[in-house]
Amino acid sequence: MNAELPLKDRVLEILSQVADPEIPCVSVVDLGIVRDVRDGKVFITPTYTGCPATAVIEAAIGKALKDAGFALKVATMLSPPWTTDWISDSGREKLRAYGIAPPDRGTAKHSLRDVPVECPRCGSRHTEEISRFGSTPCKSLHRCLDCREPFDRFKCH
Amino acid sequence: MLPDATLADYALRLGDDSLVLGQRLSEWCGHAPMLEIDLALSNIALDLIGQASHFLKFAGRAEGRGRDADSFAFRRDALDFRNCLLVEQPNGDFAQTMARQFLFSNWQELLFAQLQHSANDTLADIARKAVKEVAYHAHFANEWMVRLGDGTEESRARTIAGLEWMWRFTGELFERDPALKPLVDAGVAVDVPSLRPDWEDRISRTLAEARLELPKPRRWVMGGRVGHHSEHLGHLLSEMQFLQRAYPGAMW
C-alpha cells in the first residue's frame, strides 16, 4: 500500500477487497456502499433498509480496517439514499460476468417502469420478468426468451 | 437530543406499523401460493422490519431512557404498541392479505412521500430511503388486486370479502390526533387527513381496473394509536416475543 496516498484513498483500496456477502463477485466499494471517510469514521449506507447483509457488511468492513491497522469507526448514514447509479462501471461488468444483469445507469428514478433487460449470457433484450422480487432485496428474476436461461437482475433503485 | 415524549410517540407509531405488518407478512414464508409470491412477501416483510428498526431506534433516542429498537420490539406489551389496527389483522387467505397490503402500502407510500420533507432530519432520512421500497410494495399489491379482482369467480369473491373486512380499519389512517398537533405544526409529522384525496384516487383507479367497487362506507374501527388493539395483536406478539421473554437478552 502506498502510504503517500490520502487516508480516504488508502481506506478505499483496503475496502475494495471486501466482498459483498450475498454477491461476492463485487466489493462494497463497487456497490457504492462506502460513502465517505472523515472525522475518524468510515461512513457506509445500506442498499435496502431491510437487507440482512447490512450487519455482515458492517462487521466485515470493521474487521478489514482493523486488520489493516486503521483506527476508524464504521458509521451508517441513510441520506442521501443509496441508488444503483452509484455502482461503478467495473462493478457492473463484474455483475454481468457473474450472470447478473446489471442495472442500467441513470434509470433509478424510473425503477418501476418495465424496460427490456439485457440477458447477461447471450446479450439478447428479448427477455421477460418472472418476479419483481428475487433471492435478495436488490434483485429481480427474469428469463431470456432466446437462450432460455433464467437470470437475476440487479434492480434499478 | 433532549427527551421529547411526543416525538417518541410519533416514531413508535411509524415503527410499529412497519414492525407488525412485517411480522404478519413473514407468517407467509414457506406457505405462499407460489415460490415467487413467497419471495415477494418475505422481501416486503424485510423492508418493513428494516424501516421499523430505524424508527424504533430513533424513538429510543427521542424518549431518552436508554431503550433500543429490540427492547421496543421484544419487551413491550400489546397495550404499549401504537400501530394502526389494519396492520395487525390476520392474513386470512391470500386475497385478504393482498387487500390489506393494497390499502396500507398505497397509504404508506403517500405518507413517506410527505415525511421525506419532515423538519426532523432523521425521520426525513428514513422516509426518503423507505419510500423507494414502498413504491414496489404498492405496485405489487395493485397488480394482485387487478389479477384477483378481474380473475376467476372464486378469486373475485375472496378479494371482495378481504376488502370488506379490511376497509373498516382504514378510517384510522386518516384520523387527525390532537396529541400530535405540536409536531404537525412544527412540520415534523405529516397531517394525515391531507393524504386522503390522493389515496382515494389511487385506490379507486386500481379497483376500477380490477372491476371492483369501493367498499360501502361503514363505522370506522379505531384505537390502535392509543393502544386499544384487537385480540389479534396479543397472539402475534406472543409468537414474535417468545424467545426474548423466555431467554431475556439471548443472542446468536
CSV table of C-alpha atoms in Angstrom, one decimal:
chain,number,residue,atom,x,y,z
A,1,MET,CA,0.0,0.0,0.0
A,2,ASN,CA,1.2,3.5,-0.8
A,3,ALA,CA,1.5,5.4,2.4
A,4,GLU,CA,1.7,8.7,0.4
A,5,LEU,CA,-1.9,8.5,-0.6
A,6,PRO,CA,-4.6,10.4,1.2
A,7,LEU,CA,-6.4,8.5,4.0
A,8,LYS,CA,-9.6,8.1,2.0
A,9,ASP,CA,-7.8,6.5,-0.9
A,10,ARG,CA,-5.9,4.1,1.3
A,11,VAL,CA,-9.2,3.1,3.0
A,12,LEU,CA,-11.0,2.6,-0.3
A,13,GLU,CA,-8.1,0.5,-1.5
A,14,ILE,CA,-8.5,-1.8,1.5
A,15,LEU,CA,-12.2,-1.9,1.3
A,16,SER,CA,-12.2,-2.7,-2.4
A,17,GLN,CA,-11.0,-6.2,-1.2
A,18,VAL,CA,-14.2,-6.6,1.0
A,19,ALA,CA,-16.7,-8.7,-1.0
A,20,ASP,CA,-20.5,-8.3,-0.7
A,21,PRO,CA,-21.6,-11.3,1.3
A,22,GLU,CA,-24.5,-12.1,-1.0
A,23,ILE,CA,-22.9,-11.3,-4.3
A,24,PRO,CA,-19.2,-12.0,-3.7
A,25,CYS,CA,-18.1,-11.0,-7.2
A,26,VAL,CA,-18.4,-7.3,-6.3
A,27,SER,CA,-16.8,-5.4,-3.5
A,28,VAL,CA,-18.5,-3.0,-1.1
A,29,VAL,CA,-16.7,-0.2,-2.9
A,30,ASP,CA,-18.0,-1.4,-6.3
A,31,LEU,CA,-21.5,-1.2,-5.0
A,32,GLY,CA,-21.2,2.3,-3.7
A,33,ILE,CA,-21.9,1.3,-0.1
A,34,VAL,CA,-18.8,3.2,1.2
A,35,ARG,CA,-19.7,6.8,1.1
A,36,ASP,CA,-17.1,8.8,2.9
A,37,VAL,CA,-14.0,8.8,5.2
A,38,ARG,CA,-13.8,11.7,7.6
A,39,ASP,CA,-13.7,12.6,11.3
A,40,GLY,CA,-12.2,9.2,12.3
A,41,LYS,CA,-15.1,7.4,10.7
A,42,VAL,CA,-15.9,5.4,7.6
A,43,PHE,CA,-19.5,6.1,6.5
A,44,ILE,CA,-21.4,3.4,4.9
A,45,THR,CA,-25.0,3.3,3.6
A,46,PRO,CA,-27.4,0.3,3.4
A,47,THR,CA,-28.6,-0.7,0.0
A,48,TYR,CA,-32.1,-1.7,1.1
A,49,THR,CA,-33.5,-0.7,4.5
A,50,GLY,CA,-34.1,-4.3,5.5
A,51,CYS,CA,-31.2,-6.0,3.7
A,52,PRO,CA,-30.0,-8.7,6.2
A,53,ALA,CA,-26.5,-8.4,4.7
A,54,THR,CA,-26.1,-4.9,6.1
A,55,ALA,CA,-24.9,-6.1,9.5
A,56,VAL,CA,-22.5,-8.6,7.9
A,57,ILE,CA,-21.1,-5.9,5.7
A,58,GLU,CA,-20.6,-3.6,8.6
A,59,ALA,CA,-18.7,-6.3,10.5
A,60,ALA,CA,-16.6,-7.2,7.5
A,61,ILE,CA,-15.6,-3.6,6.9
A,62,GLY,CA,-14.7,-3.1,10.6
A,63,LYS,CA,-12.5,-6.2,10.5
A,64,ALA,CA,-10.8,-5.2,7.3
A,65,LEU,CA,-10.0,-1.8,8.7
A,66,LYS,CA,-8.7,-3.2,11.9
A,67,ASP,CA,-6.5,-5.8,10.1
A,68,ALA,CA,-5.0,-3.1,8.0
A,69,GLY,CA,-4.2,-1.1,11.1
A,70,PHE,CA,-6.7,1.7,10.8
A,71,ALA,CA,-8.3,3.1,14.0
A,72,LEU,CA,-11.5,4.1,12.3
A,73,LYS,CA,-15.1,3.6,13.4
A,74,VAL,CA,-17.8,2.4,11.0
A,75,ALA,CA,-20.9,4.7,11.0
A,76,THR,CA,-24.1,4.4,9.0
A,77,MET,CA,-25.6,7.2,7.0
A,78,LEU,CA,-29.1,6.9,5.4
A,79,SER,CA,-29.1,10.1,3.4
A,80,PRO,CA,-28.8,10.6,0.5
A,81,PRO,CA,-30.4,7.2,0.0
A,82,TRP,CA,-28.3,4.6,-1.9
A,83,THR,CA,-29.0,4.2,-5.6
A,84,THR,CA,-27.8,1.7,-8.2
A,85,ASP,CA,-26.4,4.7,-10.1
A,86,TRP,CA,-23.5,4.6,-7.6
A,87,ILE,CA,-22.4,1.1,-8.7
A,88,SER,CA,-19.1,1.6,-10.5
A,89,ASP,CA,-18.6,0.6,-14.2
A,90,SER,CA,-16.2,-2.2,-13.2
A,91,GLY,CA,-18.8,-3.3,-10.7
A,92,ARG,CA,-21.4,-3.5,-13.5
A,93,GLU,CA,-19.1,-5.6,-15.6
A,94,LYS,CA,-18.3,-7.9,-12.7
A,95,LEU,CA,-22.0,-8.4,-12.2
A,96,ARG,CA,-22.6,-9.2,-15.8
A,97,ALA,CA,-19.7,-11.7,-15.9
A,98,TYR,CA,-21.2,-13.3,-12.8
A,99,GLY,CA,-24.5,-13.8,-14.6
A,100,ILE,CA,-26.5,-11.0,-13.0
A,101,ALA,CA,-27.8,-8.3,-15.4
A,102,PRO,CA,-26.5,-5.0,-14.1
A,103,PRO,CA,-28.9,-2.1,-13.6
A,104,ASP,CA,-28.9,0.5,-16.4
A,105,ARG,CA,-27.3,3.7,-15.3
A,106,GLY,CA,-29.4,6.7,-14.8
A,107,THR,CA,-32.7,4.8,-14.7
A,108,ALA,CA,-33.0,4.5,-11.0
A,109,LYS,CA,-35.8,7.1,-10.8
A,110,HIS,CA,-37.8,5.1,-13.3
A,111,SER,CA,-37.3,1.8,-11.4
A,112,LEU,CA,-40.9,0.6,-11.7
A,113,ARG,CA,-41.0,1.1,-15.5
A,114,ASP,CA,-40.6,-2.0,-17.5
A,115,VAL,CA,-37.6,-1.7,-19.7
A,116,PRO,CA,-36.3,-4.7,-21.7
A,117,VAL,CA,-33.5,-6.2,-19.7
A,118,GLU,CA,-30.4,-7.5,-21.4
A,119,CYS,CA,-29.6,-11.2,-20.9
A,120,PRO,CA,-26.2,-11.4,-19.2
A,121,ARG,CA,-25.4,-14.6,-21.1
A,122,CYS,CA,-26.3,-14.0,-24.7
A,123,GLY,CA,-26.9,-10.3,-24.7
A,124,SER,CA,-30.5,-10.5,-26.1
A,125,ARG,CA,-33.0,-8.0,-25.0
A,126,HIS,CA,-35.8,-10.4,-25.8
A,127,THR,CA,-36.4,-11.3,-22.1
A,128,GLU,CA,-39.3,-11.3,-19.7
A,129,GLU,CA,-39.7,-10.6,-16.0
A,130,ILE,CA,-40.7,-13.6,-13.9
A,131,SER,CA,-40.8,-11.9,-10.5
A,132,ARG,CA,-40.0,-8.4,-9.3
A,133,PHE,CA,-38.8,-9.8,-6.0
A,134,GLY,CA,-35.8,-12.2,-6.1
A,135,SER,CA,-33.5,-14.1,-3.8
A,136,THR,CA,-32.2,-10.9,-2.3
A,137,PRO,CA,-33.9,-7.5,-1.9
A,138,CYS,CA,-31.7,-6.0,-4.6
A,139,LYS,CA,-32.6,-8.5,-7.4
A,140,SER,CA,-35.5,-9.5,-9.6
A,141,LEU,CA,-36.0,-12.7,-11.6
A,142,HIS,CA,-36.0,-12.8,-15.4
A,143,ARG,CA,-35.9,-15.3,-18.3
A,144,CYS,CA,-34.2,-14.9,-21.6
A,145,LEU,CA,-36.6,-15.8,-24.4
A,146,ASP,CA,-33.7,-16.5,-26.9
A,147,CYS,CA,-31.2,-18.6,-24.9
A,148,ARG,CA,-34.0,-19.7,-22.5
A,149,GLU,CA,-31.7,-19.2,-19.4
A,150,PRO,CA,-33.3,-17.8,-16.3
A,151,PHE,CA,-31.2,-15.0,-14.7
A,152,ASP,CA,-31.1,-12.4,-11.9
A,153,ARG,CA,-31.2,-8.7,-12.5
A,154,PHE,CA,-29.8,-6.1,-10.1
A,155,LYS,CA,-32.9,-3.9,-9.8
A,156,CYS,CA,-32.6,-0.2,-10.7
A,157,HIS,CA,-33.2,1.6,-7.5
B,1,MET,CA,-31.0,15.3,21.9
B,2,LEU,CA,-33.5,16.4,24.6
B,3,PRO,CA,-36.2,13.9,25.6
B,4,ASP,CA,-39.4,14.5,23.6
B,5,ALA,CA,-42.3,12.2,24.6
B,6,THR,CA,-44.5,13.4,21.7
B,7,LEU,CA,-41.7,12.8,19.1
B,8,ALA,CA,-41.0,9.4,20.6
B,9,ASP,CA,-44.7,8.5,20.4
B,10,TYR,CA,-44.8,9.5,16.7
B,11,ALA,CA,-41.7,7.5,15.9
B,12,LEU,CA,-43.3,4.5,17.7
B,13,ARG,CA,-46.5,4.8,15.6
B,14,LEU,CA,-44.4,4.8,12.4
B,15,GLY,CA,-42.2,2.0,13.5
B,16,ASP,CA,-45.0,-0.2,15.0
B,17,ASP,CA,-47.0,-0.1,11.7
B,18,SER,CA,-44.0,-1.4,9.9
B,19,LEU,CA,-43.0,-3.9,12.5
B,20,VAL,CA,-46.4,-5.5,13.0
B,21,LEU,CA,-47.1,-5.8,9.3
B,22,GLY,CA,-43.6,-7.1,8.7
B,23,GLN,CA,-44.2,-9.8,11.3
B,24,ARG,CA,-47.6,-10.6,9.8
B,25,LEU,CA,-46.2,-11.0,6.3
B,26,SER,CA,-43.4,-13.2,7.5
B,27,GLU,CA,-46.1,-15.7,8.5
B,28,TRP,CA,-46.4,-16.4,4.8
B,29,CYS,CA,-42.8,-17.5,4.5
B,30,GLY,CA,-42.9,-21.1,3.2
B,31,HIS,CA,-46.7,-21.0,2.8
B,32,ALA,CA,-47.4,-18.7,-0.1
B,33,PRO,CA,-49.3,-19.9,-3.1
B,34,MET,CA,-46.2,-19.8,-5.4
B,35,LEU,CA,-42.4,-19.5,-4.8
B,36,GLU,CA,-42.3,-16.1,-6.4
B,37,ILE,CA,-45.0,-14.8,-4.0
B,38,ASP,CA,-43.2,-16.3,-1.1
B,39,LEU,CA,-40.1,-14.4,-2.1
B,40,ALA,CA,-42.0,-11.2,-2.7
B,41,LEU,CA,-43.8,-11.3,0.7
B,42,SER,CA,-40.6,-12.1,2.5
B,43,ASN,CA,-38.8,-9.3,0.8
B,44,ILE,CA,-41.6,-6.9,1.7
B,45,ALA,CA,-41.5,-8.1,5.3
B,46,LEU,CA,-37.8,-7.5,5.4
B,47,ASP,CA,-38.2,-3.9,4.1
B,48,LEU,CA,-40.8,-3.2,6.7
B,49,ILE,CA,-38.7,-4.7,9.5
B,50,GLY,CA,-35.8,-2.6,8.4
B,51,GLN,CA,-37.9,0.5,8.5
B,52,ALA,CA,-39.1,-0.5,11.9
B,53,SER,CA,-35.6,-0.9,13.3
B,54,HIS,CA,-34.7,2.7,12.2
B,55,PHE,CA,-37.9,4.2,13.5
B,56,LEU,CA,-37.8,2.4,16.8
B,57,LYS,CA,-34.1,3.2,17.3
B,58,PHE,CA,-35.0,6.8,16.8
B,59,ALA,CA,-37.9,6.5,19.2
B,60,GLY,CA,-35.5,5.3,21.9
B,61,ARG,CA,-33.3,8.4,21.3
B,62,ALA,CA,-36.3,10.7,21.5
B,63,GLU,CA,-37.5,9.0,24.6
B,64,GLY,CA,-34.1,9.3,26.3
B,65,ARG,CA,-34.5,6.3,28.6
B,66,GLY,CA,-31.9,4.1,27.0
B,67,ARG,CA,-34.3,1.8,25.2
B,68,ASP,CA,-33.2,0.4,21.8
B,69,ALA,CA,-35.1,-1.0,18.9
B,70,ASP,CA,-35.0,-4.5,20.2
B,71,SER,CA,-36.3,-3.5,23.6
B,72,PHE,CA,-39.3,-1.8,22.0
B,73,ALA,CA,-40.0,-4.7,19.7
B,74,PHE,CA,-39.5,-7.6,22.1
B,75,ARG,CA,-40.2,-6.2,25.6
B,76,ARG,CA,-43.3,-4.2,25.3
B,77,ASP,CA,-46.9,-5.3,25.9
B,78,ALA,CA,-49.7,-5.0,23.4
B,79,LEU,CA,-51.2,-2.0,25.2
B,80,ASP,CA,-48.0,-0.1,24.6
B,81,PHE,CA,-48.0,-0.7,20.8
B,82,ARG,CA,-49.0,2.2,18.7
B,83,ASN,CA,-49.7,0.6,15.3
B,84,CYS,CA,-52.9,1.1,13.4
B,85,LEU,CA,-55.4,-1.8,13.6
B,86,LEU,CA,-55.2,-2.5,9.9
B,87,VAL,CA,-51.7,-4.0,10.0
B,88,GLU,CA,-52.4,-6.4,12.9
B,89,GLN,CA,-55.4,-8.0,11.1
B,90,PRO,CA,-54.8,-11.7,10.4
B,91,ASN,CA,-53.5,-12.7,7.0
B,92,GLY,CA,-56.7,-14.8,6.2
B,93,ASP,CA,-56.3,-16.1,2.7
B,94,PHE,CA,-54.0,-14.6,0.0
B,95,ALA,CA,-56.7,-12.3,-1.2
B,96,GLN,CA,-57.3,-10.8,2.3
B,97,THR,CA,-53.5,-10.4,2.7
B,98,MET,CA,-53.4,-8.5,-0.6
B,99,ALA,CA,-56.4,-6.4,0.3
B,100,ARG,CA,-54.6,-5.3,3.5
B,101,GLN,CA,-51.3,-4.6,1.6
B,102,PHE,CA,-53.1,-2.7,-1.1
B,103,LEU,CA,-54.9,-0.4,1.4
B,104,PHE,CA,-51.8,0.0,3.6
B,105,SER,CA,-48.9,0.3,1.1
B,106,ASN,CA,-50.7,3.0,-1.0
B,107,TRP,CA,-51.2,5.0,2.2
B,108,GLN,CA,-47.6,4.4,3.4
B,109,GLU,CA,-46.1,5.5,0.1
B,110,LEU,CA,-48.1,8.8,0.2
B,111,LEU,CA,-47.2,9.2,3.9
B,112,PHE,CA,-43.4,8.7,3.3
B,113,ALA,CA,-43.5,10.9,0.3
B,114,GLN,CA,-44.6,13.7,2.7
B,115,LEU,CA,-42.4,12.6,5.6
B,116,GLN,CA,-39.2,12.8,3.5
B,117,HIS,CA,-39.7,16.6,3.8
B,118,SER,CA,-40.1,16.5,7.6
B,119,ALA,CA,-38.4,19.2,9.6
B,120,ASN,CA,-36.8,16.3,11.6
B,121,ASP,CA,-33.8,15.1,9.7
B,122,THR,CA,-33.8,11.6,11.0
B,123,LEU,CA,-37.4,10.9,10.1
B,124,ALA,CA,-36.9,12.6,6.7
B,125,ASP,CA,-33.8,10.4,6.0
B,126,ILE,CA,-35.6,7.2,6.9
B,127,ALA,CA,-38.7,8.2,4.8
B,128,ARG,CA,-36.5,9.2,1.8
B,129,LYS,CA,-34.9,5.8,1.7
B,130,ALA,CA,-38.1,3.8,2.5
B,131,VAL,CA,-40.4,5.5,0.0
B,132,LYS,CA,-38.5,3.9,-2.9
B,133,GLU,CA,-39.1,0.5,-1.4
B,134,VAL,CA,-42.7,1.1,-0.5
B,135,ALA,CA,-43.4,2.0,-4.2
B,136,TYR,CA,-42.6,-1.6,-5.0
B,137,HIS,CA,-44.9,-2.9,-2.3
B,138,ALA,CA,-47.8,-0.7,-3.6
B,139,HIS,CA,-47.1,-1.8,-7.2
B,140,PHE,CA,-47.1,-5.4,-6.2
B,141,ALA,CA,-50.4,-5.2,-4.3
B,142,ASN,CA,-52.0,-3.1,-7.0
B,143,GLU,CA,-51.1,-5.7,-9.6
B,144,TRP,CA,-52.5,-8.5,-7.5
B,145,MET,CA,-55.8,-6.6,-6.8
B,146,VAL,CA,-56.3,-6.4,-10.6
B,147,ARG,CA,-55.3,-10.1,-11.1
B,148,LEU,CA,-57.6,-11.4,-8.3
B,149,GLY,CA,-60.5,-9.0,-8.8
B,150,ASP,CA,-60.6,-9.4,-12.5
B,151,GLY,CA,-59.8,-13.1,-12.3
B,152,THR,CA,-62.0,-16.1,-11.5
B,153,GLU,CA,-65.3,-16.0,-9.7
B,154,GLU,CA,-63.6,-17.5,-6.7
B,155,SER,CA,-60.7,-15.1,-6.6
B,156,ARG,CA,-63.1,-12.2,-7.1
B,157,ALA,CA,-65.4,-13.3,-4.3
B,158,ARG,CA,-62.5,-13.7,-1.9
B,159,THR,CA,-61.0,-10.3,-2.8
B,160,ILE,CA,-64.3,-8.6,-2.2
B,161,ALA,CA,-64.6,-10.3,1.2
B,162,GLY,CA,-61.0,-9.3,2.0
B,163,LEU,CA,-61.6,-5.7,1.1
B,164,GLU,CA,-64.9,-5.6,3.0
B,165,TRP,CA,-63.1,-6.8,6.2
B,166,MET,CA,-60.1,-4.5,5.9
B,167,TRP,CA,-62.0,-1.4,4.8
B,168,ARG,CA,-63.3,-0.7,8.4
B,169,PHE,CA,-59.8,-0.1,9.6
B,170,THR,CA,-58.8,2.5,7.0
B,171,GLY,CA,-60.5,5.4,8.7
B,172,GLU,CA,-57.8,5.3,11.4
B,173,LEU,CA,-55.1,6.0,8.8
B,174,PHE,CA,-56.5,9.5,8.2
B,175,GLU,CA,-57.6,10.4,11.7
B,176,ARG,CA,-56.0,13.7,13.0
B,177,ASP,CA,-54.8,13.2,16.5
B,178,PRO,CA,-54.7,16.3,18.7
B,179,ALA,CA,-51.8,14.8,20.6
B,180,LEU,CA,-49.6,15.2,17.5
B,181,LYS,CA,-50.6,18.8,16.8
B,182,PRO,CA,-47.3,20.3,18.0
B,183,LEU,CA,-45.4,18.0,15.7
B,184,VAL,CA,-47.7,18.7,12.7
B,185,ASP,CA,-47.4,22.5,13.4
B,186,ALA,CA,-43.6,22.3,13.5
B,187,GLY,CA,-43.5,20.4,10.2
B,188,VAL,CA,-42.2,17.3,11.8
B,189,ALA,CA,-45.2,15.0,11.5
B,190,VAL,CA,-47.5,14.5,8.4
B,191,ASP,CA,-51.0,15.8,8.7
B,192,VAL,CA,-52.7,12.5,7.7
B,193,PRO,CA,-56.1,13.8,6.6
B,194,SER,CA,-54.3,15.6,3.8
B,195,LEU,CA,-53.4,12.2,2.3
B,196,ARG,CA,-56.9,11.1,1.8
B,197,PRO,CA,-57.8,12.6,-1.6
B,198,ASP,CA,-54.7,11.1,-3.3
B,199,TRP,CA,-55.2,7.8,-1.5
B,200,GLU,CA,-58.8,7.5,-2.6
B,201,ASP,CA,-57.8,8.4,-6.1
B,202,ARG,CA,-55.2,5.7,-6.2
B,203,ILE,CA,-57.5,3.1,-4.6
B,204,SER,CA,-60.4,3.9,-6.9
B,205,ARG,CA,-58.3,3.7,-10.1
B,206,THR,CA,-56.9,0.3,-9.2
B,207,LEU,CA,-60.3,-1.0,-8.1
B,208,ALA,CA,-61.8,0.2,-11.4
B,209,GLU,CA,-59.2,-1.7,-13.3
B,210,ALA,CA,-59.9,-4.7,-11.2
B,211,ARG,CA,-63.7,-4.3,-11.9
B,212,LEU,CA,-64.3,-4.0,-8.2
B,213,GLU,CA,-66.3,-1.4,-6.3
B,214,LEU,CA,-65.1,0.8,-3.4
B,215,PRO,CA,-66.5,-0.9,-0.3
B,216,LYS,CA,-69.5,0.8,1.2
B,217,PRO,CA,-68.9,3.4,4.0
B,218,ARG,CA,-69.2,2.0,7.4
B,219,ARG,CA,-68.4,2.9,11.0
B,220,TRP,CA,-64.6,3.1,11.4
B,221,VAL,CA,-62.9,0.8,13.9
B,222,MET,CA,-60.1,2.7,15.6
B,223,GLY,CA,-57.9,2.8,18.7
B,224,GLY,CA,-54.5,1.4,17.7
B,225,ARG,CA,-52.7,4.7,18.1
B,226,VAL,CA,-53.7,4.8,21.8
B,227,GLY,CA,-53.1,1.1,22.5
B,228,HIS,CA,-56.6,-0.2,22.1
B,229,HIS,CA,-55.9,-3.2,19.9
B,230,SER,CA,-57.8,-6.2,18.6
B,231,GLU,CA,-57.2,-9.6,20.2
B,232,HIS,CA,-55.0,-10.5,17.2
B,233,LEU,CA,-52.1,-8.3,18.3
B,234,GLY,CA,-51.5,-10.2,21.5
B,235,HIS,CA,-51.3,-13.5,19.6
B,236,LEU,CA,-48.9,-12.0,17.1
B,237,LEU,CA,-46.6,-10.7,19.9
B,238,SER,CA,-46.7,-13.9,21.9
B,239,GLU,CA,-45.0,-15.6,18.9
B,240,MET,CA,-42.7,-12.7,18.0
B,241,GLN,CA,-41.5,-12.0,21.5
B,242,PHE,CA,-41.4,-15.6,22.8
B,243,LEU,CA,-37.6,-16.1,22.6
B,244,GLN,CA,-36.7,-12.8,24.3
B,245,ARG,CA,-39.3,-13.3,27.0
B,246,ALA,CA,-38.2,-16.9,27.7
B,247,TYR,CA,-34.5,-16.1,27.5
B,248,PRO,CA,-34.0,-12.4,28.1
B,249,GLY,CA,-31.1,-10.9,26.3
B,250,ALA,CA,-30.5,-14.1,24.2
B,251,MET,CA,-28.2,-13.5,21.2
B,252,TRP,CA,-26.8,-15.7,18.4
